[in-house]
PDB file of C-alpha atoms in Angstrom:
ATOM      1  CA  MET J   1      22.960 -31.626  37.109  1.00 54.00           C
ATOM      2  CA  PRO J   2      21.292 -28.448  35.923  1.00 62.00           C
ATOM      3  CA  VAL J   3      18.363 -28.786  33.573  1.00 61.00           C
ATOM      4  CA  LEU J   4      18.399 -26.386  30.614  1.00 59.00           C
ATOM      5  CA  THR J   5      15.041 -24.914  29.730  1.00 58.00           C
ATOM      6  CA  LEU J   6      14.043 -22.485  27.012  1.00 58.00           C
ATOM      7  CA  THR J   7      12.910 -19.201  28.506  1.00 58.00           C
ATOM      8  CA  PRO J   8      11.463 -17.021  25.738  1.00 64.00           C
ATOM      9  CA  ASP J   9      12.337 -13.358  25.779  1.00 74.00           C
ATOM     10  CA  ALA J  10       9.006 -11.562  25.823  1.00 78.00           C
ATOM     11  CA  ARG J  11      10.510  -8.521  24.106  1.00 79.00           C
ATOM     12  CA  VAL J  12      11.883 -10.612  21.240  1.00 79.00           C
ATOM     13  CA  VAL J  13       8.578 -12.432  20.827  1.00 81.00           C
ATOM     14  CA  THR J  14       6.701  -9.139  20.789  1.00 85.00           C
ATOM     15  CA  LEU J  15       9.047  -7.622  18.222  1.00 84.00           C
ATOM     16  CA  THR J  16       8.738 -10.713  16.019  1.00 85.00           C
ATOM     17  CA  GLY J  17       4.965 -10.443  16.132  1.00 89.00           C
ATOM     18  CA  LEU J  18       5.141  -6.751  15.297  1.00 89.00           C
ATOM     19  CA  LEU J  19       7.417  -7.417  12.330  1.00 89.00           C
ATOM     20  CA  LEU J  20       5.007 -10.022  10.976  1.00 89.00           C
ATOM     21  CA  ALA J  21       2.041  -7.707  11.541  1.00 91.00           C
ATOM     22  CA  GLY J  22       3.865  -4.815   9.877  1.00 91.00           C
ATOM     23  CA  CYS J  23       4.561  -6.923   6.779  1.00 90.00           C
ATOM     24  CA  SER J  24       0.969  -8.179   6.537  1.00 88.00           C
ATOM     25  CA  GLY J  25      -0.926  -4.996   7.284  1.00 87.00           C
ATOM     26  CA  MET J  26      -3.672  -5.286   4.665  1.00 88.00           C
ATOM     27  CA  PRO J  27      -4.531  -8.993   5.262  1.00 88.00           C
ATOM     28  CA  LEU J  28      -4.571  -8.330   8.993  1.00 90.00           C
ATOM     29  CA  ALA J  29      -6.698  -5.230   8.506  1.00 91.00           C
ATOM     30  CA  SER J  30      -9.066  -7.200   6.261  1.00 89.00           C
ATOM     31  CA  ALA J  31      -9.549  -9.808   8.981  1.00 90.00           C
ATOM     32  CA  VAL J  32     -10.159  -7.149  11.648  1.00 90.00           C
ATOM     33  CA  HIS J  33     -12.482  -5.265   9.307  1.00 89.00           C
ATOM     34  CA  ALA J  34     -14.582  -8.316   8.363  1.00 89.00           C
ATOM     35  CA  ARG J  35     -14.846  -9.580  11.939  1.00 90.00           C
ATOM     36  CA  TRP J  36     -15.511  -6.420  13.930  1.00 91.00           C
ATOM     37  CA  LEU J  37     -15.708  -3.183  11.958  1.00 91.00           C
ATOM     38  CA  LYS J  38     -17.543  -3.787   8.686  1.00 87.00           C
ATOM     39  CA  GLY J  39     -20.889  -4.067  10.438  1.00 87.00           C
ATOM     40  CA  ARG J  40     -20.248  -0.701  12.081  1.00 89.00           C
ATOM     41  CA  GLY J  41     -19.825   1.048   8.738  1.00 86.00           C
ATOM     42  CA  VAL J  42     -16.024   1.401   8.946  1.00 88.00           C
ATOM     43  CA  ARG J  43     -14.234   1.049   5.602  1.00 87.00           C
ATOM     44  CA  ILE J  44     -11.146  -0.984   4.893  1.00 87.00           C
ATOM     45  CA  VAL J  45      -8.674   1.893   4.380  1.00 90.00           C
ATOM     46  CA  PRO J  46      -9.276   3.472   7.825  1.00 92.00           C
ATOM     47  CA  THR J  47      -8.979  -0.008   9.317  1.00 92.00           C
ATOM     48  CA  HIS J  48      -5.678  -0.464   7.470  1.00 92.00           C
ATOM     49  CA  VAL J  49      -4.360   2.834   8.835  1.00 94.00           C
ATOM     50  CA  LEU J  50      -5.463   1.930  12.355  1.00 93.00           C
ATOM     51  CA  THR J  51      -3.846  -1.530  12.185  1.00 94.00           C
ATOM     52  CA  LEU J  52      -0.476  -0.248  10.985  1.00 94.00           C
ATOM     53  CA  GLY J  53      -0.700   2.645  13.439  1.00 94.00           C
ATOM     54  CA  VAL J  54      -0.939   0.179  16.331  1.00 94.00           C
ATOM     55  CA  VAL J  55       2.120  -1.672  14.989  1.00 92.00           C
ATOM     56  CA  VAL J  56       4.184   1.496  14.622  1.00 92.00           C
ATOM     57  CA  VAL J  57       3.190   2.974  17.996  1.00 93.00           C
ATOM     58  CA  THR J  58       3.843  -0.302  19.824  1.00 92.00           C
ATOM     59  CA  GLY J  59       7.207  -0.746  18.095  1.00 88.00           C
ATOM     60  CA  THR J  60       8.202   2.813  18.922  1.00 89.00           C
ATOM     61  CA  ALA J  61       7.277   2.244  22.553  1.00 89.00           C
ATOM     62  CA  LEU J  62       9.594  -0.783  22.657  1.00 85.00           C
ATOM     63  CA  LEU J  63      12.530   0.588  20.662  1.00 81.00           C
ATOM     64  CA  GLY J  64      12.244   4.358  20.833  1.00 82.00           C
ATOM     65  CA  PRO J  65      11.851   6.749  17.906  1.00 80.00           C
ATOM     66  CA  GLY J  66      15.298   6.121  16.402  1.00 72.00           C
ATOM     67  CA  TRP J  67      13.871   4.442  13.280  1.00 72.00           C
ATOM     68  CA  ILE J  68      12.243   7.702  12.174  1.00 70.00           C
ATOM     69  CA  GLY J  69      15.473   9.343  11.074  1.00 64.00           C
ATOM     70  CA  ASN J  70      18.233   6.807  11.511  1.00 69.00           C
ATOM     71  CA  LEU J  71      17.413   3.626   9.618  1.00 68.00           C
ATOM     72  CA  VAL J  72      20.934   2.478   8.895  1.00 56.00           C
ATOM     73  CA  ALA J  73      22.849   3.668  11.947  1.00 44.00           C
ATOM     74  CA  ASP J  74      24.674   1.092  14.029  1.00 44.00           C
ATOM     75  CA  PRO J  75      24.322   0.875  17.814  1.00 39.00           C
ATOM     76  CA  THR J  76      27.741   2.494  18.328  1.00 39.00           C
ATOM     77  CA  GLY J  77      26.581   5.850  17.015  1.00 41.00           C
ATOM     78  CA  GLY J  78      27.063   5.699  13.274  1.00 43.00           C
ATOM     79  CA  SER J  79      26.082   8.618  11.116  1.00 41.00           C
ATOM     80  CA  GLY J  80      22.558   9.140   9.856  1.00 46.00           C
ATOM     81  CA  PRO J  81      19.884  11.814   9.563  1.00 47.00           C
ATOM     82  CA  ALA J  82      19.182  11.572  13.281  1.00 46.00           C
ATOM     83  CA  SER J  83      22.663  12.990  13.960  1.00 49.00           C
ATOM     84  CA  TRP J  84      22.600  15.539  11.115  1.00 52.00           C
ATOM     85  CA  THR J  85      22.176  19.218  11.804  1.00 54.00           C
ATOM     86  CA  GLY J  86      20.589  21.821   9.566  1.00 57.00           C
ATOM     87  CA  TRP J  87      17.958  21.515   6.886  1.00 67.00           C
ATOM     88  CA  VAL J  88      20.129  20.298   3.987  1.00 69.00           C
ATOM     89  CA  PRO J  89      20.023  16.524   4.770  1.00 78.00           C
ATOM     90  CA  TRP J  90      16.262  16.624   5.256  1.00 81.00           C
ATOM     91  CA  ALA J  91      15.817  18.624   2.048  1.00 87.00           C
ATOM     92  CA  ALA J  92      17.899  15.998   0.236  1.00 88.00           C
ATOM     93  CA  ALA J  93      15.690  13.249   1.640  1.00 88.00           C
ATOM     94  CA  GLY J  94      12.612  15.151   0.479  1.00 91.00           C
ATOM     95  CA  ALA J  95      14.110  15.565  -2.989  1.00 94.00           C
ATOM     96  CA  ALA J  96      14.792  11.816  -3.078  1.00 94.00           C
ATOM     97  CA  GLY J  97      11.126  11.261  -2.299  1.00 95.00           C
ATOM     98  CA  VAL J  98      10.131  13.415  -5.267  1.00 96.00           C
ATOM     99  CA  VAL J  99      12.398  11.298  -7.475  1.00 96.00           C
ATOM    100  CA  VAL J 100      10.749   8.127  -6.148  1.00 97.00           C
ATOM    101  CA  PHE J 101       7.342   9.502  -7.126  1.00 97.00           C
ATOM    102  CA  ALA J 102       8.503  10.798 -10.517  1.00 97.00           C
ATOM    103  CA  VAL J 103       9.798   7.360 -11.514  1.00 97.00           C
ATOM    104  CA  ALA J 104       7.325   5.032  -9.771  1.00 97.00           C
ATOM    105  CA  ALA J 105       4.082   6.765 -10.800  1.00 96.00           C
ATOM    106  CA  PRO J 106       4.616   6.483 -14.602  1.00 96.00           C
ATOM    107  CA  LEU J 107       5.768   2.868 -14.233  1.00 96.00           C
ATOM    108  CA  ASP J 108       2.661   2.019 -12.205  1.00 96.00           C
ATOM    109  CA  LEU J 109       0.399   3.622 -14.796  1.00 94.00           C
ATOM    110  CA  ALA J 110       2.222   1.955 -17.703  1.00 95.00           C
ATOM    111  CA  ILE J 111       1.927  -1.508 -16.140  1.00 95.00           C
ATOM    112  CA  CYS J 112      -1.794  -1.049 -15.476  1.00 92.00           C
ATOM    113  CA  ARG J 113      -2.493   0.259 -18.968  1.00 92.00           C
ATOM    114  CA  ALA J 114      -0.496  -2.566 -20.579  1.00 93.00           C
ATOM    115  CA  TYR J 115      -2.516  -5.099 -18.622  1.00 91.00           C
ATOM    116  CA  GLN J 116      -5.788  -3.412 -19.570  1.00 87.00           C
ATOM    117  CA  ALA J 117      -4.854  -3.285 -23.242  1.00 89.00           C
ATOM    118  CA  ARG J 118      -3.973  -6.970 -23.248  1.00 86.00           C
ATOM    119  CA  HIS J 119      -7.076  -8.102 -21.361  1.00 79.00           C
ATOM    120  CA  ARG J 120      -9.642  -5.733 -22.833  1.00 76.00           C
ATOM    121  CA  PRO J 121     -12.698  -7.876 -23.651  1.00 64.00           C
ATOM    122  CA  THR J 122     -13.882  -7.894 -27.266  1.00 57.00           C
ATOM    123  CA  VAL J 123     -17.484  -7.350 -28.284  1.00 53.00           C
ATOM    124  CA  ALA J 124     -17.798 -11.043 -29.155  1.00 53.00           C
ATOM    125  CA  THR J 125     -16.456 -12.119 -25.770  1.00 53.00           C
ATOM    126  CA  ALA J 126     -18.819  -9.784 -23.931  1.00 51.00           C
ATOM    127  CA  ALA J 127     -21.747 -11.112 -25.986  1.00 52.00           C
ATOM    128  CA  ARG J 128     -20.862 -14.744 -25.244  1.00 53.00           C
ATOM    129  CA  ARG J 129     -20.242 -14.377 -21.527  1.00 50.00           C
ATOM    130  CA  PRO J 130     -22.077 -11.272 -20.273  1.00 48.00           C
ATOM    131  CA  VAL J 131     -23.006 -12.755 -16.896  1.00 45.00           C
ATOM    132  CA  GLU J 132     -19.622 -14.303 -16.177  1.00 43.00           C
ATOM    133  CA  GLY J 133     -17.809 -11.145 -17.220  1.00 43.00           C
ATOM    134  CA  ALA J 134     -19.986  -9.042 -14.928  1.00 42.00           C
ATOM    135  CA  ALA J 135     -19.206 -11.329 -12.023  1.00 42.00           C
ATOM    136  CA  ARG J 136     -15.449 -11.556 -12.570  1.00 43.00           C
ATOM    137  CA  LEU J 137     -14.281  -8.108 -13.610  1.00 42.00           C
ATOM    138  CA  ARG J 138     -13.496  -5.544 -10.950  1.00 43.00           C
ATOM    139  CA  PRO J 139     -11.434  -2.386 -10.531  1.00 44.00           C
ATOM    140  CA  VAL J 140      -7.681  -2.886 -10.654  1.00 42.00           C
ATOM    141  CA  GLY J 141      -6.783  -0.046  -8.302  1.00 45.00           C
ATOM    142  CA  LEU J 142      -6.991   3.654  -7.675  1.00 45.00           C
ATOM    143  CA  ALA J 143      -3.875   4.477  -9.715  1.00 41.00           C
ATOM    144  CA  ALA J 144      -4.944   2.778 -12.915  1.00 45.00           C
ATOM    145  CA  GLY J 145      -6.262   5.984 -14.479  1.00 45.00           C
ATOM    146  CA  ARG J 146      -9.197   4.311 -16.158  1.00 46.00           C
ATOM    147  CA  PRO J 147     -12.490   6.079 -16.820  1.00 48.00           C
ATOM    148  CA  ALA J 148     -15.341   4.970 -14.616  1.00 46.00           C
ATOM    149  CA  ALA J 149     -17.277   3.248 -17.404  1.00 46.00           C
ATOM    150  CA  ALA J 150     -14.250   1.090 -18.272  1.00 46.00           C
ATOM    151  CA  LEU J 151     -13.727  -0.345 -14.808  1.00 45.00           C
ATOM    152  CA  ASN J 152     -16.138  -3.215 -15.406  1.00 45.00           C
ATOM    153  CA  ASN J 153     -19.121  -4.100 -17.510  1.00 44.00           C
ATOM    154  CA  ARG J 154     -21.769  -3.583 -14.865  1.00 45.00           C
ATOM    155  CA  VAL J 155     -23.423  -0.837 -16.875  1.00 45.00           C
ATOM    156  CA  ALA J 156     -27.066   0.024 -16.834  1.00 44.00           C
ATOM    157  CA  SER J 157     -29.179   0.476 -19.952  1.00 45.00           C
ATOM    158  CA  ASN J 158     -28.343   4.198 -19.993  1.00 47.00           C
ATOM    159  CA  ARG J 159     -24.632   3.269 -20.274  1.00 46.00           C
ATOM    160  CA  ARG J 160     -23.829   4.613 -16.809  1.00 45.00           C
ATOM    161  CA  TRP J 161     -21.496   2.651 -14.599  1.00 41.00           C
ATOM    162  CA  SER J 162     -23.106   1.268 -11.446  1.00 45.00           C
ATOM    163  CA  PRO J 163     -20.517   0.789  -8.673  1.00 45.00           C
ATOM    164  CA  THR J 164     -20.714  -2.310  -6.531  1.00 46.00           C
ATOM    165  CA  ALA J 165     -20.030  -2.513  -2.819  1.00 47.00           C
ATOM    166  CA  HIS J 166     -16.407  -3.497  -3.581  1.00 48.00           C
ATOM    167  CA  ASP J 167     -16.006  -0.489  -5.849  1.00 45.00           C
ATOM    168  CA  ARG J 168     -17.399   1.921  -3.267  1.00 48.00           C
ATOM    169  CA  GLU J 169     -15.056   0.424  -0.669  1.00 49.00           C
ATOM    170  CA  LEU J 170     -12.114   1.863  -2.636  1.00 52.00           C
ATOM    171  CA  HIS J 171     -13.510   5.395  -2.750  1.00 60.00           C
ATOM    172  CA  VAL J 172     -12.042   7.077   0.312  1.00 71.00           C
ATOM    173  CA  GLY J 173     -11.314  10.638   1.185  1.00 84.00           C
ATOM    174  CA  LEU J 174      -7.976  12.226   0.395  1.00 90.00           C
ATOM    175  CA  ALA J 175      -7.028  12.458   4.069  1.00 93.00           C
ATOM    176  CA  TRP J 176      -7.393   8.712   4.590  1.00 92.00           C
ATOM    177  CA  LEU J 177      -5.486   7.938   1.405  1.00 92.00           C
ATOM    178  CA  LEU J 178      -2.549  10.101   2.487  1.00 95.00           C
ATOM    179  CA  ALA J 179      -2.718   8.675   6.008  1.00 95.00           C
ATOM    180  CA  SER J 180      -2.528   5.207   4.463  1.00 94.00           C
ATOM    181  CA  ALA J 181       0.676   6.188   2.636  1.00 95.00           C
ATOM    182  CA  ALA J 182       2.219   7.523   5.849  1.00 95.00           C
ATOM    183  CA  ALA J 183       1.187   4.455   7.849  1.00 95.00           C
ATOM    184  CA  GLU J 184       2.579   2.049   5.252  1.00 95.00           C
ATOM    185  CA  GLU J 185       5.909   3.858   5.032  1.00 95.00           C
ATOM    186  CA  CYS J 186       6.294   4.138   8.785  1.00 93.00           C
ATOM    187  CA  SER J 187       5.622   0.402   8.993  1.00 93.00           C
ATOM    188  CA  PHE J 188       7.453  -1.060   5.968  1.00 94.00           C
ATOM    189  CA  ARG J 189      10.266   1.457   5.359  1.00 92.00           C
ATOM    190  CA  GLY J 190      10.382   2.646   8.942  1.00 89.00           C
ATOM    191  CA  PHE J 191       9.931   0.242  11.820  1.00 89.00           C
ATOM    192  CA  VAL J 192      10.336  -3.047   9.897  1.00 91.00           C
ATOM    193  CA  LEU J 193      13.242  -1.906   7.706  1.00 90.00           C
ATOM    194  CA  HIS J 194      15.019  -0.483  10.755  1.00 86.00           C
ATOM    195  CA  GLN J 195      15.037  -3.962  12.276  1.00 87.00           C
ATOM    196  CA  VAL J 196      16.073  -6.007   9.229  1.00 89.00           C
ATOM    197  CA  ALA J 197      18.771  -3.500   8.167  1.00 86.00           C
ATOM    198  CA  ALA J 198      20.753  -4.585  11.225  1.00 84.00           C
ATOM    199  CA  PHE J 199      20.951  -8.223  10.050  1.00 88.00           C
ATOM    200  CA  PRO J 200      24.448  -9.426   9.091  1.00 87.00           C
ATOM    201  CA  GLY J 201      25.623 -10.386   5.619  1.00 88.00           C
ATOM    202  CA  TRP J 202      23.273 -12.084   3.206  1.00 92.00           C
ATOM    203  CA  ASP J 203      20.558 -12.272   5.856  1.00 92.00           C
ATOM    204  CA  ARG J 204      20.231  -8.504   5.535  1.00 92.00           C
ATOM    205  CA  ALA J 205      19.846  -8.616   1.750  1.00 94.00           C
ATOM    206  CA  VAL J 206      17.262 -11.413   1.886  1.00 95.00           C
ATOM    207  CA  ALA J 207      15.289  -9.669   4.634  1.00 93.00           C
ATOM    208  CA  ILE J 208      15.254  -6.342   2.770  1.00 94.00           C
ATOM    209  CA  ALA J 209      14.068  -8.119  -0.410  1.00 96.00           C
ATOM    210  CA  ALA J 210      11.343  -9.848   1.602  1.00 95.00           C
ATOM    211  CA  VAL J 211      10.124  -6.554   3.063  1.00 94.00           C
ATOM    212  CA  THR J 212      10.134  -4.993  -0.405  1.00 96.00           C
ATOM    213  CA  MET J 213       8.054  -7.849  -1.818  1.00 96.00           C
ATOM    214  CA  ALA J 214       5.743  -7.847   1.189  1.00 94.00           C
ATOM    215  CA  PHE J 215       4.752  -4.250   0.427  1.00 95.00           C
ATOM    216  CA  ALA J 216       3.837  -5.182  -3.156  1.00 95.00           C
ATOM    217  CA  LEU J 217       1.907  -8.251  -1.987  1.00 93.00           C
ATOM    218  CA  SER J 218      -0.059  -6.136   0.473  1.00 91.00           C
ATOM    219  CA  HIS J 219      -1.894  -4.710  -2.579  1.00 89.00           C
ATOM    220  CA  LEU J 220      -3.291  -8.112  -3.557  1.00 87.00           C
ATOM    221  CA  PHE J 221      -6.650  -6.808  -2.300  1.00 79.00           C
ATOM    222  CA  PHE J 222      -6.827  -4.824  -5.568  1.00 81.00           C
ATOM    223  CA  GLY J 223      -5.785  -7.718  -7.827  1.00 87.00           C
ATOM    224  CA  TRP J 224      -2.544  -9.403  -8.892  1.00 91.00           C
ATOM    225  CA  ILE J 225      -1.819  -6.694 -11.448  1.00 93.00           C
ATOM    226  CA  GLN J 226      -1.533  -4.196  -8.617  1.00 92.00           C
ATOM    227  CA  VAL J 227       1.091  -6.380  -6.926  1.00 94.00           C
ATOM    228  CA  LEU J 228       3.209  -6.049 -10.057  1.00 95.00           C
ATOM    229  CA  ALA J 229       2.370  -2.353 -10.517  1.00 95.00           C
ATOM    230  CA  LYS J 230       3.377  -1.457  -6.951  1.00 96.00           C
ATOM    231  CA  LEU J 231       6.676  -3.309  -7.118  1.00 96.00           C
ATOM    232  CA  PRO J 232       8.575  -0.350  -8.693  1.00 97.00           C
ATOM    233  CA  LEU J 233       7.307   1.950  -5.925  1.00 97.00           C
ATOM    234  CA  SER J 234       8.395  -0.551  -3.297  1.00 97.00           C
ATOM    235  CA  VAL J 235      11.881  -1.024  -4.784  1.00 97.00           C
ATOM    236  CA  LEU J 236      12.493   2.704  -5.230  1.00 97.00           C
ATOM    237  CA  ALA J 237      11.117   3.620  -1.798  1.00 96.00           C
ATOM    238  CA  THR J 238      13.264   0.978  -0.102  1.00 96.00           C
ATOM    239  CA  ALA J 239      16.359   2.122  -1.987  1.00 95.00           C
ATOM    240  CA  ALA J 240      15.676   5.746  -1.063  1.00 94.00           C
ATOM    241  CA  ALA J 241      15.207   4.841   2.589  1.00 92.00           C
ATOM    242  CA  LEU J 242      18.491   2.939   2.713  1.00 91.00           C
ATOM    243  CA  ALA J 243      20.392   5.590   0.738  1.00 89.00           C
ATOM    244  CA  THR J 244      19.224   8.514   2.871  1.00 87.00           C
ATOM    245  CA  GLY J 245      18.854   6.616   6.128  1.00 84.00           C
ATOM    246  CA  SER J 246      15.496   8.305   6.696  1.00 85.00           C
ATOM    247  CA  VAL J 247      11.873   7.306   6.334  1.00 90.00           C
ATOM    248  CA  LEU J 248      11.201  10.831   5.043  1.00 91.00           C
ATOM    249  CA  ALA J 249      12.231  10.050   1.442  1.00 93.00           C
ATOM    250  CA  PRO J 250       9.832   7.109   0.891  1.00 94.00           C
ATOM    251  CA  LEU J 251       7.131   8.895   2.859  1.00 95.00           C
ATOM    252  CA  VAL J 252       7.248  11.943   0.568  1.00 95.00           C
ATOM    253  CA  GLY J 253       7.288   9.746  -2.538  1.00 97.00           C
ATOM    254  CA  HIS J 254       4.382   7.600  -1.366  1.00 97.00           C
ATOM    255  CA  VAL J 255       2.270  10.576  -0.307  1.00 96.00           C
ATOM    256  CA  LEU J 256       2.737  12.186  -3.724  1.00 97.00           C
ATOM    257  CA  PHE J 257       1.957   8.828  -5.344  1.00 96.00           C
ATOM    258  CA  ASN J 258      -1.327   8.463  -3.453  1.00 94.00           C
ATOM    259  CA  LEU J 259      -2.186  12.090  -4.138  1.00 94.00           C
ATOM    260  CA  GLN J 260      -1.918  11.439  -7.856  1.00 93.00           C
ATOM    261  CA  ALA J 261      -3.921   8.223  -7.440  1.00 89.00           C
ATOM    262  CA  TRP J 262      -6.690  10.205  -5.748  1.00 89.00           C
ATOM    263  CA  GLN J 263      -6.681  12.733  -8.574  1.00 88.00           C
ATOM    264  CA  ARG J 264      -6.961   9.889 -11.111  1.00 83.00           C
ATOM    265  CA  ARG J 265      -9.645   8.042  -9.179  1.00 76.00           C
ATOM    266  CA  PRO J 266     -12.674   6.924 -11.181  1.00 68.00           C
ATOM    267  CA  ARG J 267     -15.578   9.322 -10.833  1.00 64.00           C
ATOM    268  CA  THR J 268     -19.156   8.226 -11.277  1.00 54.00           C
ATOM    269  CA  ALA J 269     -21.577  10.587 -12.974  1.00 50.00           C
ATOM    270  CA  ALA J 270     -24.756  11.316 -11.134  1.00 48.00           C
ATOM    271  CA  ALA J 271     -27.856   9.876 -12.771  1.00 49.00           C
ATOM    272  CA  PRO J 272     -29.991  12.496 -14.532  1.00 53.00           C
ATOM    273  CA  THR J 273     -33.038  13.656 -12.630  1.00 52.00           C
ATOM    274  CA  PRO J 274     -36.165  12.519 -14.485  1.00 53.00           C
ATOM    275  CA  ARG J 275     -38.361  15.291 -15.708  1.00 53.00           C
ATOM    276  CA  PRO J 276     -41.913  15.377 -14.348  1.00 51.00           C
TER     277      PRO J 276
END
């Protein structure tokens, strides 16, 4: 009598691990950063880009580059941007990305400003709990559009904001910020979405919703308000990817989004040089 044994498919196991890693890029990057790279002076955003880059490259090696321009095609050769010719479909995908940015960026800013207006500490509250407030408040994200002095109440006697180590961790160069957008889109709306879009029936809808929420939750590093603020970007980028069948649309929208975030980043004024 034959004995049935479970023989795991190494390829399936690897893909499952890659999908989980792609949906938890920032927590995974935070663990890698704290354990191995922080002591070497590497910041969290480059670590995040590197982590997602490994996921995307490994997934592409296993599946091929079809996810780049053919997210919704079926295995029998369905239509999609990968089979399109000419520049019109790609221009349409780029235009969809601009629409994603034009809608998501104001919503992100409005959510952050509404939260700030509701939770702005009063003078009496700051006087009662100056130490606790200094310990608890922190920046709510690069796209909040707040002036530097309003980010927290760690202000010196000359009323100049003094950034903490956490604050400086968020200040990255433009190149890394744009690379982060590309890495996140290639992971969430590229490799991962390409896999879950092939699920049948309601499993597909649930998986797509989970990926959309996972992107918003990946911003928990910046505070819960940023999870809510990034949800419109995630929904619009996912919809654009599915509608166009290409990762180009969400990539363009996210890059423009991060570009605006970099332009709105809080800037610290240099302390005045004391006169001799």
